[in-house]
mmCIF file of C-alpha atoms in Angstrom:
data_model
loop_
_atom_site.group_PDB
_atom_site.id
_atom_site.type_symbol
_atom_site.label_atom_id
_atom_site.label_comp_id
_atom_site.label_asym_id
_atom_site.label_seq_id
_atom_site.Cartn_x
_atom_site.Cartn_y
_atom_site.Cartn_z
ATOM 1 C CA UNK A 1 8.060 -4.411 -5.448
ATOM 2 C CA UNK A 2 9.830 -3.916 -1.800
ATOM 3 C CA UNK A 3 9.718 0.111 -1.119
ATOM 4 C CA UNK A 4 9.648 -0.807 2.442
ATOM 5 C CA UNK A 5 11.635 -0.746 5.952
ATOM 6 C CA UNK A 6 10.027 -3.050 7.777
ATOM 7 C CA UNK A 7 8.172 -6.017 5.560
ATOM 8 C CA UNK A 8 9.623 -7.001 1.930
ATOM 9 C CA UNK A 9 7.365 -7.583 -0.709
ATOM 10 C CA UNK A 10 8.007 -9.869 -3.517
ATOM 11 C CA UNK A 11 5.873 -11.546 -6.488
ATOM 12 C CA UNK A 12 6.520 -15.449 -7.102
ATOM 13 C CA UNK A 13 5.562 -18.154 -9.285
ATOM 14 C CA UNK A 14 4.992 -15.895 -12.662
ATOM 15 C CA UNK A 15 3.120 -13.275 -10.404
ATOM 16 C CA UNK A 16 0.893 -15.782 -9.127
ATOM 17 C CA UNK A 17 1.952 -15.564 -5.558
ATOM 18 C CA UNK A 18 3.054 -12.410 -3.511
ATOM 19 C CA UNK A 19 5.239 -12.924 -0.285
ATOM 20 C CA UNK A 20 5.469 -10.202 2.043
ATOM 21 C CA UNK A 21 7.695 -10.770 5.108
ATOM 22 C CA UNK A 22 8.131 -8.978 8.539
ATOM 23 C CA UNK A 23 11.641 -7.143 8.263
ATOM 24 C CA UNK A 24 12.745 -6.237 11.686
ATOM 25 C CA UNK A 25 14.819 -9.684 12.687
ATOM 26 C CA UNK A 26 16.979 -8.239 15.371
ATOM 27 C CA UNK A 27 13.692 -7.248 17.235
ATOM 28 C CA UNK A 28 12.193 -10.864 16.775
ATOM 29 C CA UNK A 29 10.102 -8.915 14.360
ATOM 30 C CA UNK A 30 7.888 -7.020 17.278
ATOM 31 C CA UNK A 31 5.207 -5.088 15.650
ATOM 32 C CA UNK A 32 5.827 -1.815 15.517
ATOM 33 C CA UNK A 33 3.260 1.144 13.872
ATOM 34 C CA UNK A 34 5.510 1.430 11.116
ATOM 35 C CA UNK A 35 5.922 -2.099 10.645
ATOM 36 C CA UNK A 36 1.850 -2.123 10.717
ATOM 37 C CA UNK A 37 1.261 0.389 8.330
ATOM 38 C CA UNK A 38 3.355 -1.051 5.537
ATOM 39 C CA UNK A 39 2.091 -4.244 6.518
ATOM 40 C CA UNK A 40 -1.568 -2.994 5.700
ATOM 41 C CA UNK A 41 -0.225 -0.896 2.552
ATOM 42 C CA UNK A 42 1.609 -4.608 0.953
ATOM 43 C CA UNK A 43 -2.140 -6.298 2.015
ATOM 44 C CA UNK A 44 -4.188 -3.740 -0.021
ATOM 45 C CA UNK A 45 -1.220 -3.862 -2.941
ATOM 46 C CA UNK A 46 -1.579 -7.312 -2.917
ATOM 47 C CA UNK A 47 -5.198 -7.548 -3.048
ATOM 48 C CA UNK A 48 -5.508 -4.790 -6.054
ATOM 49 C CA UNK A 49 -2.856 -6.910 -8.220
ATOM 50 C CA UNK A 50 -5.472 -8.901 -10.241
ATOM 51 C CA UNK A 51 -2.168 -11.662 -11.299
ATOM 52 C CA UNK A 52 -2.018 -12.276 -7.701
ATOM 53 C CA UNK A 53 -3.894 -14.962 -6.338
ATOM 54 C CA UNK A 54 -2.278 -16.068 -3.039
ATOM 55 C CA UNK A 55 -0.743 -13.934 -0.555
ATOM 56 C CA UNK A 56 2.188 -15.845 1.514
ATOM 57 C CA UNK A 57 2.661 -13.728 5.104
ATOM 58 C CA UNK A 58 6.174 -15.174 6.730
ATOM 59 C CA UNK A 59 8.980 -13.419 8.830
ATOM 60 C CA UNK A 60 12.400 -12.929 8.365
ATOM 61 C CA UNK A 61 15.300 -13.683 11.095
ATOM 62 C CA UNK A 62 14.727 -16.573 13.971
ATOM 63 C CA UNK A 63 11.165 -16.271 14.505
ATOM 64 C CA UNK A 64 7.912 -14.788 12.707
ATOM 65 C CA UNK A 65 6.957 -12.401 15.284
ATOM 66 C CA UNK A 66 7.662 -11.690 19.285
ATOM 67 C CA UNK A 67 4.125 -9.543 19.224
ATOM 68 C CA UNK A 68 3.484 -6.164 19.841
ATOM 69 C CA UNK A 69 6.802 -3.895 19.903
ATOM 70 C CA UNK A 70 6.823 -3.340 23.977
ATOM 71 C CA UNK A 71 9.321 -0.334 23.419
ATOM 72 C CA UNK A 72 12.229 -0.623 21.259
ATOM 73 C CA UNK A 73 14.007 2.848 20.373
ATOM 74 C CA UNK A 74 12.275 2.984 17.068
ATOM 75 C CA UNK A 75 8.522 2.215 19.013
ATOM 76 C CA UNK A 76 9.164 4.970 21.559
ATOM 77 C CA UNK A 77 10.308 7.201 18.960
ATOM 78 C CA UNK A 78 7.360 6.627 16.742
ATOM 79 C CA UNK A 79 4.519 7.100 19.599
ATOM 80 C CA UNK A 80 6.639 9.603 22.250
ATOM 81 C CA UNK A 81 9.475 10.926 20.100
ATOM 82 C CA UNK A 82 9.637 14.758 18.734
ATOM 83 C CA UNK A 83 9.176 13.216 15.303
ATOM 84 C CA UNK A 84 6.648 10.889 15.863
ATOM 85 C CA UNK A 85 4.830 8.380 12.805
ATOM 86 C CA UNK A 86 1.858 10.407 11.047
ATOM 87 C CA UNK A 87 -0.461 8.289 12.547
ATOM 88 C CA UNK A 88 -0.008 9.693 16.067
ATOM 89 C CA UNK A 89 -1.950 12.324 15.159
ATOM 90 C CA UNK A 90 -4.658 10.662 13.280
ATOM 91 C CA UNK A 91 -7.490 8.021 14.078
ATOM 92 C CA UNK A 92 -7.917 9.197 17.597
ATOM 93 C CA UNK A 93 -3.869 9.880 18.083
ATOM 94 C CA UNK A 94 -4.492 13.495 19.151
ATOM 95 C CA UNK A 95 -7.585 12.591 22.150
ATOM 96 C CA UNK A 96 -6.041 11.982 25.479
ATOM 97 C CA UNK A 97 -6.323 9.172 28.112
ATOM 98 C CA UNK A 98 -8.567 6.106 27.539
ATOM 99 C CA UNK A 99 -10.248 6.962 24.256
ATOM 100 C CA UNK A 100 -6.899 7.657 22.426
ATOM 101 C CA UNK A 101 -5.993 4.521 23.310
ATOM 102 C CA UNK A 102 -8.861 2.935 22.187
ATOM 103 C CA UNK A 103 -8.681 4.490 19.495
ATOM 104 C CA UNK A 104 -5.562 3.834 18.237
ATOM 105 C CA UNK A 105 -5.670 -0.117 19.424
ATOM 106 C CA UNK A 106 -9.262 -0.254 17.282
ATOM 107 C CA UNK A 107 -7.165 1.367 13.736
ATOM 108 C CA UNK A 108 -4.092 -0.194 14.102
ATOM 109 C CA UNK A 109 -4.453 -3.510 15.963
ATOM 110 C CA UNK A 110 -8.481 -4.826 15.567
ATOM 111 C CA UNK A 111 -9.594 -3.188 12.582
ATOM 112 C CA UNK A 112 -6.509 -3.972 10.671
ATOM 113 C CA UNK A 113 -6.352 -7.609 11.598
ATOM 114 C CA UNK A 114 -10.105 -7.862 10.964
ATOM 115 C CA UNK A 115 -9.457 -6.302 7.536
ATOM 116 C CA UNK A 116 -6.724 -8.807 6.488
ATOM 117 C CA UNK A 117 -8.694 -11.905 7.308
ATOM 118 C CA UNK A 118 -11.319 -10.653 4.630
ATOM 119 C CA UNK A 119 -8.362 -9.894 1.886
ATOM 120 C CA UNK A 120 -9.884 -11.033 -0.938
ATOM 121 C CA UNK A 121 -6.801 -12.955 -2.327
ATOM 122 C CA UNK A 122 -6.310 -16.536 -0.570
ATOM 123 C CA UNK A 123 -3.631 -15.955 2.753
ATOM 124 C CA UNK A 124 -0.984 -17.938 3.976
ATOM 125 C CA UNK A 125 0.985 -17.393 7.006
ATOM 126 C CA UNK A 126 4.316 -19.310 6.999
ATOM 127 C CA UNK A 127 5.419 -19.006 10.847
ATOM 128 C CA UNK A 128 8.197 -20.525 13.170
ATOM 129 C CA UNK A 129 9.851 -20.229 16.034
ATOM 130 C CA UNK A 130 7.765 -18.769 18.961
ATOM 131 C CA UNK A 131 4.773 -17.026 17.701
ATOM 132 C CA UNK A 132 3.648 -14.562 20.532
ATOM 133 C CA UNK A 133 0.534 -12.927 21.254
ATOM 134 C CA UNK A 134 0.042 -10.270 18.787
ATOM 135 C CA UNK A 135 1.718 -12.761 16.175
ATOM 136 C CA UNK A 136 -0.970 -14.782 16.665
ATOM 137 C CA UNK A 137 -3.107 -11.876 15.434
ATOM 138 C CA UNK A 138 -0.701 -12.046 12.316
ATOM 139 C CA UNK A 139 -1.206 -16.087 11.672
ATOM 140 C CA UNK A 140 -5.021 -16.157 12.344
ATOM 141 C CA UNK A 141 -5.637 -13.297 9.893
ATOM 142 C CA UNK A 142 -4.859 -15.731 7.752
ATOM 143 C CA UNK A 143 -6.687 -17.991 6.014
ATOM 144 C CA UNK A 144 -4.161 -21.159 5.924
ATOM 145 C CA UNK A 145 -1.312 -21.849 8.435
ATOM 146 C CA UNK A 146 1.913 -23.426 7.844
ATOM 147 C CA UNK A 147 4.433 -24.311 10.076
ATOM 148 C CA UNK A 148 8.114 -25.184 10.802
ATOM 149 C CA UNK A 149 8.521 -27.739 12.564
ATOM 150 C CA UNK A 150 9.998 -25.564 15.557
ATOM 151 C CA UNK A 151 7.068 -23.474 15.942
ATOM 152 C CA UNK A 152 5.349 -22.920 19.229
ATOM 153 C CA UNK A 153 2.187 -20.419 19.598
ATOM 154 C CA UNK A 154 1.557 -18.925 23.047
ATOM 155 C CA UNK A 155 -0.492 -15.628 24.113
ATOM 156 C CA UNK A 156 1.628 -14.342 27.366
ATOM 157 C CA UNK A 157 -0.054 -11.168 27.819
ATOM 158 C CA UNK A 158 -2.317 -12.503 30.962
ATOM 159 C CA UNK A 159 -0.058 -13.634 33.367
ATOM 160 C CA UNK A 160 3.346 -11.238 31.873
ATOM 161 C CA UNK A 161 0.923 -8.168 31.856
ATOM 162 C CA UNK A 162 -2.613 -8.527 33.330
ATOM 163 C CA UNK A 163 -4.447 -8.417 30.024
ATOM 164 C CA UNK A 164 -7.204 -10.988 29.134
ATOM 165 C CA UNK A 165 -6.060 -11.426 25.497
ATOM 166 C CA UNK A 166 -4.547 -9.645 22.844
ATOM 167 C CA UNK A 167 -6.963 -7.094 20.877
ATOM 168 C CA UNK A 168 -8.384 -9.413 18.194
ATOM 169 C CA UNK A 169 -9.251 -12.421 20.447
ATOM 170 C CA UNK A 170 -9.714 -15.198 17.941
ATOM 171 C CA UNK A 171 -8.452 -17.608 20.804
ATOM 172 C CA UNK A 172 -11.858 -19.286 21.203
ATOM 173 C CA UNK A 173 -12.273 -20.260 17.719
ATOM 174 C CA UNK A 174 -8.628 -21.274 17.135
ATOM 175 C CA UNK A 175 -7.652 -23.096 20.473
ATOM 176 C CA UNK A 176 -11.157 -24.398 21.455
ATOM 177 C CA UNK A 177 -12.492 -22.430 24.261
ATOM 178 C CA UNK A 178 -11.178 -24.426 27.479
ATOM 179 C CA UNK A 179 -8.055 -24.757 26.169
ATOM 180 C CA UNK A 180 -7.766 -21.252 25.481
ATOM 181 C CA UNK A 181 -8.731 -20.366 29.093
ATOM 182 C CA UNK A 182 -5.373 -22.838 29.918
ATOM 183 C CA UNK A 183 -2.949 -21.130 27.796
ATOM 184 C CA UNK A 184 -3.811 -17.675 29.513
ATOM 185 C CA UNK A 185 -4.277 -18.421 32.874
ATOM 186 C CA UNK A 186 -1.053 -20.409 32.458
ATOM 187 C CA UNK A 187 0.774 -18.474 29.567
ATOM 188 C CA UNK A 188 2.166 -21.955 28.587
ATOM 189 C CA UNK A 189 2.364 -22.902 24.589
ATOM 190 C CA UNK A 190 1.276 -25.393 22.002
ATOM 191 C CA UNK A 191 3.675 -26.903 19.614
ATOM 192 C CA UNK A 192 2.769 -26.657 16.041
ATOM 193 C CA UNK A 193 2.135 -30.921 16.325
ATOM 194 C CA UNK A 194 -0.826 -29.894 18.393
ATOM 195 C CA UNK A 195 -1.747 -27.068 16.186
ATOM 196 C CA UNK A 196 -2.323 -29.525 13.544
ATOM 197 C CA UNK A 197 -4.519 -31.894 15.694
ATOM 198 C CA UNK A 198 -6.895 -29.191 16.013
ATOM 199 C CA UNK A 199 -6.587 -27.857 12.644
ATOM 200 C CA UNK A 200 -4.898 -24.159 13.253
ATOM 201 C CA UNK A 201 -2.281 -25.368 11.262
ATOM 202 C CA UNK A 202 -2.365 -27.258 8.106
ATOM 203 C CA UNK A 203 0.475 -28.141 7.437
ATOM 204 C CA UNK A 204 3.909 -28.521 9.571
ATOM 205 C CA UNK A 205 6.895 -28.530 7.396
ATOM 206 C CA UNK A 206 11.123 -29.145 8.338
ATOM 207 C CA UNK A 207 12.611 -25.138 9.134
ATOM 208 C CA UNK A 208 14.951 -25.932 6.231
ATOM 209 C CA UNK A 209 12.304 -26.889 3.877
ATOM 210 C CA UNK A 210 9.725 -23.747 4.806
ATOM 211 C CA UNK A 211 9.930 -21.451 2.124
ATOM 212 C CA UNK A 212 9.971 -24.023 -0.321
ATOM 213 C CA UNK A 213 7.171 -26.154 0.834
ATOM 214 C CA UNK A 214 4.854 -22.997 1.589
ATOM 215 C CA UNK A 215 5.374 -21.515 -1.960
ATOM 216 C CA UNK A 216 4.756 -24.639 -3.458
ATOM 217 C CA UNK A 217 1.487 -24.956 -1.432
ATOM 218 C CA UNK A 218 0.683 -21.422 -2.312
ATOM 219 C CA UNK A 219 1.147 -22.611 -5.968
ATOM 220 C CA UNK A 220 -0.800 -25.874 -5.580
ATOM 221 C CA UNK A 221 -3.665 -23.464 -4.385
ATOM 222 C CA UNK A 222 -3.091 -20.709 -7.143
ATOM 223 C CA UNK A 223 -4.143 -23.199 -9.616
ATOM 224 C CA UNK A 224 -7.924 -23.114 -8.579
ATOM 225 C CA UNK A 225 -9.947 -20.464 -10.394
ATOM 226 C CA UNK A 226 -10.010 -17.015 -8.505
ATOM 227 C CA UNK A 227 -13.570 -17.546 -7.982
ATOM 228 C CA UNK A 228 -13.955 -20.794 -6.679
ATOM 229 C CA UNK A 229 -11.134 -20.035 -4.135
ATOM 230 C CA UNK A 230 -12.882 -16.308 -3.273
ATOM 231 C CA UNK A 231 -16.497 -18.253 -2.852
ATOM 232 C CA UNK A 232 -14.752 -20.970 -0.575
ATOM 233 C CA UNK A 233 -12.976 -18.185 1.558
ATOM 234 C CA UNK A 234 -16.576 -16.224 1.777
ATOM 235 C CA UNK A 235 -18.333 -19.358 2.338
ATOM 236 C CA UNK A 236 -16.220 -20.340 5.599
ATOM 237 C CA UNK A 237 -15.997 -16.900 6.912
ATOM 238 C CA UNK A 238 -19.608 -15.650 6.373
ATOM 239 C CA UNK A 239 -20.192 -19.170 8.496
ATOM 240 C CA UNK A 240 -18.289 -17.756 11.018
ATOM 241 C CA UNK A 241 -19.967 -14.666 10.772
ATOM 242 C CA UNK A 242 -23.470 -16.256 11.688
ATOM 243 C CA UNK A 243 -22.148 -18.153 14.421
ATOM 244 C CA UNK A 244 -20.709 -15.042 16.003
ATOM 245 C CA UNK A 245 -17.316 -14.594 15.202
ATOM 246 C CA UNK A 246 -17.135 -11.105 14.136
ATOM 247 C CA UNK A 247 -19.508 -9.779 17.016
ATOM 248 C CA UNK A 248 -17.514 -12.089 19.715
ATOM 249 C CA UNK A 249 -14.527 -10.279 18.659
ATOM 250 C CA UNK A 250 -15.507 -6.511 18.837
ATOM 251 C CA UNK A 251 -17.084 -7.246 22.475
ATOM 252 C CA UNK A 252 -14.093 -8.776 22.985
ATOM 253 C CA UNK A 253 -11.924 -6.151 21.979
ATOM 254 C CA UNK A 254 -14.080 -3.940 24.338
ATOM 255 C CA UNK A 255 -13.327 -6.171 27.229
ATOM 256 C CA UNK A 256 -9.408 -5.735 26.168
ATOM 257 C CA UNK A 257 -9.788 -2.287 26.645
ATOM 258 C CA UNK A 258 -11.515 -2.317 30.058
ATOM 259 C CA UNK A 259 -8.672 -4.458 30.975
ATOM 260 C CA UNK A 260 -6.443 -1.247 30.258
ATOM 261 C CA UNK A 261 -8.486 1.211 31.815
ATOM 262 C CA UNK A 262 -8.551 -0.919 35.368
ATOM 263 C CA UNK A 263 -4.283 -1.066 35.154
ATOM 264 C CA UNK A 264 -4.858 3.046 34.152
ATOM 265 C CA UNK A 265 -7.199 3.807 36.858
ATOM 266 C CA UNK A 266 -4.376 1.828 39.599
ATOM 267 C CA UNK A 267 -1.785 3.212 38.284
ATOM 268 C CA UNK A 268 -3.220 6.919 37.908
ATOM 269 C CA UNK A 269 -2.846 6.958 34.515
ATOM 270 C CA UNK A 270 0.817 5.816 34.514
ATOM 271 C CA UNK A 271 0.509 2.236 32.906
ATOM 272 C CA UNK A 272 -1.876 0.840 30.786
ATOM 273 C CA UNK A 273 -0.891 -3.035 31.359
ATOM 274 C CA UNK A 274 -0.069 -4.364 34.825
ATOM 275 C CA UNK A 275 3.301 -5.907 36.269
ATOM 276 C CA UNK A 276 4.166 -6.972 39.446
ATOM 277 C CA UNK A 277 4.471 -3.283 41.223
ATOM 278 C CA UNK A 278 0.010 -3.433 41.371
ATOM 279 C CA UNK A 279 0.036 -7.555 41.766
ATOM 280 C CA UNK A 280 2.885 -10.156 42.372
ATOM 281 C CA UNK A 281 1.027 -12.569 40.396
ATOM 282 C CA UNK A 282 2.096 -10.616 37.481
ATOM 283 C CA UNK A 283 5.530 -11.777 36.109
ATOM 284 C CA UNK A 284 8.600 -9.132 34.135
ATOM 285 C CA UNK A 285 7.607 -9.585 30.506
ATOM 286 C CA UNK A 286 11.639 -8.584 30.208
ATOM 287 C CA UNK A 287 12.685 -11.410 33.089
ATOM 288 C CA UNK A 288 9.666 -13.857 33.384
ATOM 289 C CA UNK A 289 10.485 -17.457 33.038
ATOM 290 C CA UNK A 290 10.471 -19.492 29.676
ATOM 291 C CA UNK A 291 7.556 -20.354 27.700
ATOM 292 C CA UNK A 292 6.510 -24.008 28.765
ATOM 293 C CA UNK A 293 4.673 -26.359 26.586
ATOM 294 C CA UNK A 294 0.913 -27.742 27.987
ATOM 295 C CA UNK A 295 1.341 -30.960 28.083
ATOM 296 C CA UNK A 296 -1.373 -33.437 29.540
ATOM 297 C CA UNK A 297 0.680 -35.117 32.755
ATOM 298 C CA UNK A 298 2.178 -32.240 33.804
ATOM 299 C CA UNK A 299 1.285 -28.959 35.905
ATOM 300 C CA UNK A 300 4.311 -27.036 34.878
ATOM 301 C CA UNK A 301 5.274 -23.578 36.159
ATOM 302 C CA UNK A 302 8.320 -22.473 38.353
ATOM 303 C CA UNK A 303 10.307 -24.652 36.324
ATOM 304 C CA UNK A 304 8.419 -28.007 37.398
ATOM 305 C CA UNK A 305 7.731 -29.124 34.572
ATOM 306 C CA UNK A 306 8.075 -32.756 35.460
ATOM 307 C CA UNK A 307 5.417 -32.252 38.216
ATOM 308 C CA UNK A 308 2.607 -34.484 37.675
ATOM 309 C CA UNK A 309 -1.161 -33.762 38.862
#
């Protein structure tokens, strides 16, 4: 089933199960509009395969995904390059200025993640190592989490770039809301311990064993008629639904993009994201300091991570 360059595709367990993976390990699998559009294009096949039942969403290399590709030679070339991807020019790719953008961000980045987390096959994400900002959008799409055992899950784009969240900003809902305000203001991480004792994550596996354990979930939960596992999806996200979710995240994902028109407007239209040229409070996504872990006795930052309050 792989015809791809960027994710593999792959049926399991008698066709049961379908694993697609991110494919671009010596970019810590940064999420690139190719890598986007086959994603989406493995979702849908997935979905219309009536033996499938659960879809497992993992990453290949040392990590499931870095985030949004911040300008690798392939990105620029798809986006700037004299041969740029077909959907440059479609779905707002040919407007100029803020509403391109906008555009683009709403296809490729909101609607699409908003679109996966109502698949209507069971989902899986099987994650570790760091899981950055836009690879959160990845995991939350999904209906389950799984983790290695190495896993940490941080959203850096407020203090590395000036941005109040990534586009679909299921934070609130995932984190708990004060918490989520910490890990922004901060851009420190939770390990995936934590992420079980608030119940992102159900289950945290060894690195070694990940693959293994996560298919034989996936097969545990493949055993349940297709209905009964549809109606419990439905039921938990139409819940969601009335309590907001779906509204809080397209006003949030307007917010996101006033965020990117105030670093447009400083910068004349040079930069859509901030960095340390328009504030010093901004750090070098390429040079800024490690990821730190929240942790309740400490302050952290600069490296003090032994600093209690």
């Amino acid at each position: 089933m792989d015809s791809y360059q960027f994710v593999t595709m792959e049926t399991l367990s008698g066709g049961r199960v379908c694993r697609i993976k991110l494919n671009r390990p010596d970019a810590r699998n940064a999420q690139n509009r190719g890598m986007l559009v086959e994603l989406d294009d493995a979702f849908r096949r997935a979905e219309q395969d009536d033996e499938v039942r659960v879809v497992i969403l993992g990453g290949h290399g040392p990590i499931f995904s870095s985030g949004h590709d911040m300008g690798s030679k392939i990105g620029r070339q798809e986006l700037h390059g004299p041969n740029p991807h077909p959907t440059r020019s479609m779905n707002g790719g040919t407007r100029v200025g803020t509403e391109r953008l906008m555009l683009q961000e709403w296809h490729y980045f909101f609607q699409n993640t908003l679109r996966w987390r109502n698949l209507r096959k069971i989902t899986i994400a099987a994650v570790h190592g760091p899981v950055f900002s836009a690879g959160l959008m990845l995991a939350w799409a999904c209906d389950l989490i799984v983790a290695a055992d190495d896993t940490t899950f941080a959203d850096v784009v407020g203090t590395r770039m000036g941005m109040m969240g990534v586009e679909y900003f299921a934070h609130p809902w995932e984190f708990g809301p004060r918490k989520t305000k910490e890990l922004l203001l901060t851009g420190d991480c939770i390990d995936a311990e934590e992420a079980y004792r608030t119940g992102m994550v159900s289950k945290v596996f060894p690195a070694t064993k990940l693959d293994e354990n996560t298919l034989a979930f996936a097969d545990r939960i493949a055993e349940l008629p297709t209905m009964t596992a549809l109606l419990v999806k439905e039921a938990v996200n139409q819940t969601m639904d009335t309590m907001g979710f779906t509204n809080a995240l397209q006003s949030c994902f307007t917010l996101h993009e006033l965020n990117h028109s105030y670093w447009g407007a400083l910068s004349e239209g040079k930069r859509w994201v901030g960095n340390a040229e328009f504030d010093p409070g901004i750090q070098d996504w390429q040079n800024a300091s490690p990821v730190e872990i929240a942790r309740k006795d400490t302050v952290g930052g600069l490296g003090q991570s032994s600093n209690t309050h």
